[in-house]
Amino acid sequence: MIKIAGTAVSPSSIDGQWPSGSIERGIIDSMATSEAVYDYDSLDLLQFELKLRTNIIAASKDLAQSGVKFAGFSDSRCNSDYWHFKANEFGLKGFQLKQGVKPYTAITDIITNGSKYAFECATAMVIVYYNAVLKTLPEDTFNKLFAGIYLNGWNRDEDLRFTSEKRVDYFPGDYRYFKNPDVNPRTSEWQGENVIDLGDGTYYGHGIGIQTADQMIAALNGYRKPGATKSAYLMDMAGYPDFKYLAMHELYAAEREVQDYQVGWWHDTKHGAVVLHFNDGGDLQIGSLTYADYMSFVDTLRNEKPVYYNQLQKVLSSLKEPVGEGET
């Protein structure tokens, strides 16, 4: 069941903005038919979670195609233009963001210059989530939230608020784990595989690539000890960031941007146009000839920037009556 502001909603009332067969529609349908209750204070929060989940999938594919290599901690490497390769308090080496380097720039470099990087699968999962959040939040917000990134296994910034637990439902974008209980001690790095659920029956795991569950299990079984009797398997658990917490950072940033630039609007009855006025002194006139284009723009905002959409909806609803600030 899905609840928005305490009220149960049907999928048909909210899923029209996503095409049939899309990841988002599939998630909404699964939530709506679940015995669990998925409660959101606003539609914006649900929209943000869906956007971040699709970006997690995109970030997984980015890393899979980036050219990064699989390596253990001791053999890891990074681009020294952006990262220090240094040991933590336990002697395990990882990548410390260099002073003066923006987190956005450094994480992006892993994708664009993947051949300069090598790391194990847990680090890969953290990078996927950073890259997904990077795709979702404004650049300045990302840089402020994740200053001082240190990449080492599951070491991650507290602002991801990452949780792993058993759930009633599993969704695309979830972190999952294939466990290999009878792994050969000589290849202990294959005791399991950290993966991202891509939502189409496949999973991304660093070192194995994008495979089905059966293919993941077969690959891990190839690293079992002699005489092994237990097969690798997909554990009944999932991990994910705090979607609602991260959403508030996007909504806050967007609201501040609206507050900084939009002062007001008025209805120019003389010319039959709506005028939006901005702090920098510029005006945007929306006349009858461009109204269709404007509505198309609003539809784009509905999908890409819900806060802007809601702000402009207030303007549109006011157009039903020719009143506003500075009416002429």
mmCIF file of N, CA and C in Angstrom, residues 1-10 31-32 36-43 46:
data_model
loop_
_atom_site.group_PDB
_atom_site.id
_atom_site.type_symbol
_atom_site.label_atom_id
_atom_site.label_comp_id
_atom_site.label_asym_id
_atom_site.label_seq_id
_atom_site.Cartn_x
_atom_site.Cartn_y
_atom_site.Cartn_z
ATOM 1 N N MET A 1 0.837 -1.193 0.000
ATOM 2 C CA MET A 1 0.000 0.000 0.000
ATOM 3 C C MET A 1 0.880 1.254 0.000
ATOM 4 N N ILE A 2 0.463 2.241 -0.768
ATOM 5 C CA ILE A 2 1.152 3.529 -0.790
ATOM 6 C C ILE A 2 0.261 4.573 -0.129
ATOM 7 N N LYS A 3 0.841 5.334 0.794
ATOM 8 C CA LYS A 3 0.128 6.446 1.415
ATOM 9 C C LYS A 3 0.887 7.740 1.149
ATOM 10 N N ILE A 4 0.143 8.754 0.739
ATOM 11 C CA ILE A 4 0.692 10.089 0.552
ATOM 12 C C ILE A 4 -0.001 11.015 1.536
ATOM 13 N N ALA A 5 0.774 11.609 2.433
ATOM 14 C CA ALA A 5 0.214 12.488 3.466
ATOM 15 C C ALA A 5 -0.886 11.783 4.254
ATOM 16 N N GLY A 6 -0.675 10.499 4.530
ATOM 17 C CA GLY A 6 -1.597 9.740 5.361
ATOM 18 C C GLY A 6 -2.780 9.133 4.637
ATOM 19 N N THR A 7 -2.903 9.381 3.337
ATOM 20 C CA THR A 7 -4.039 8.869 2.567
ATOM 21 C C THR A 7 -3.576 7.820 1.565
ATOM 22 N N ALA A 8 -4.254 6.673 1.552
ATOM 23 C CA ALA A 8 -3.915 5.621 0.595
ATOM 24 C C ALA A 8 -4.216 6.103 -0.820
ATOM 25 N N VAL A 9 -3.306 5.824 -1.743
ATOM 26 C CA VAL A 9 -3.495 6.239 -3.130
ATOM 27 C C VAL A 9 -3.384 5.021 -4.042
ATOM 28 N N SER A 10 -4.081 5.078 -5.162
ATOM 29 C CA SER A 10 -4.024 3.991 -6.139
ATOM 30 C C SER A 10 -2.912 4.282 -7.140
ATOM 31 N N MET A 31 4.771 -1.618 -4.798
ATOM 32 C CA MET A 31 4.465 -0.983 -3.518
ATOM 33 C C MET A 31 2.968 -1.028 -3.247
ATOM 34 N N ALA A 32 2.177 -0.730 -4.277
ATOM 35 C CA ALA A 32 0.725 -0.636 -4.101
ATOM 36 C C ALA A 32 0.095 -1.972 -3.740
ATOM 37 N N ALA A 36 3.122 -4.440 2.954
ATOM 38 C CA ALA A 36 3.787 -3.360 3.686
ATOM 39 C C ALA A 36 3.167 -2.020 3.296
ATOM 40 N N VAL A 37 3.299 -1.029 4.177
ATOM 41 C CA VAL A 37 2.792 0.314 3.903
ATOM 42 C C VAL A 37 3.976 1.225 3.593
ATOM 43 N N TYR A 38 3.940 1.856 2.434
ATOM 44 C CA TYR A 38 4.979 2.795 2.028
ATOM 45 C C TYR A 38 4.399 4.199 2.153
ATOM 46 N N ASP A 39 4.822 4.877 3.203
ATOM 47 C CA ASP A 39 4.206 6.134 3.625
ATOM 48 C C ASP A 39 5.125 7.307 3.290
ATOM 49 N N TYR A 40 4.599 8.293 2.582
ATOM 50 C CA TYR A 40 5.368 9.475 2.196
ATOM 51 C C TYR A 40 4.593 10.723 2.600
ATOM 52 N N ASP A 41 5.304 11.709 3.099
ATOM 53 C CA ASP A 41 4.651 12.953 3.491
ATOM 54 C C ASP A 41 4.116 13.712 2.285
ATOM 55 N N SER A 42 4.753 13.527 1.140
ATOM 56 C CA SER A 42 4.312 14.216 -0.073
ATOM 57 C C SER A 42 4.668 13.375 -1.291
ATOM 58 N N LEU A 43 4.042 13.683 -2.404
ATOM 59 C CA LEU A 43 4.354 12.994 -3.651
ATOM 60 C C LEU A 43 5.787 13.279 -4.070
ATOM 61 N N LEU A 46 8.142 10.562 -2.832
ATOM 62 C CA LEU A 46 8.061 9.328 -3.615
ATOM 63 C C LEU A 46 8.748 9.516 -4.966
#
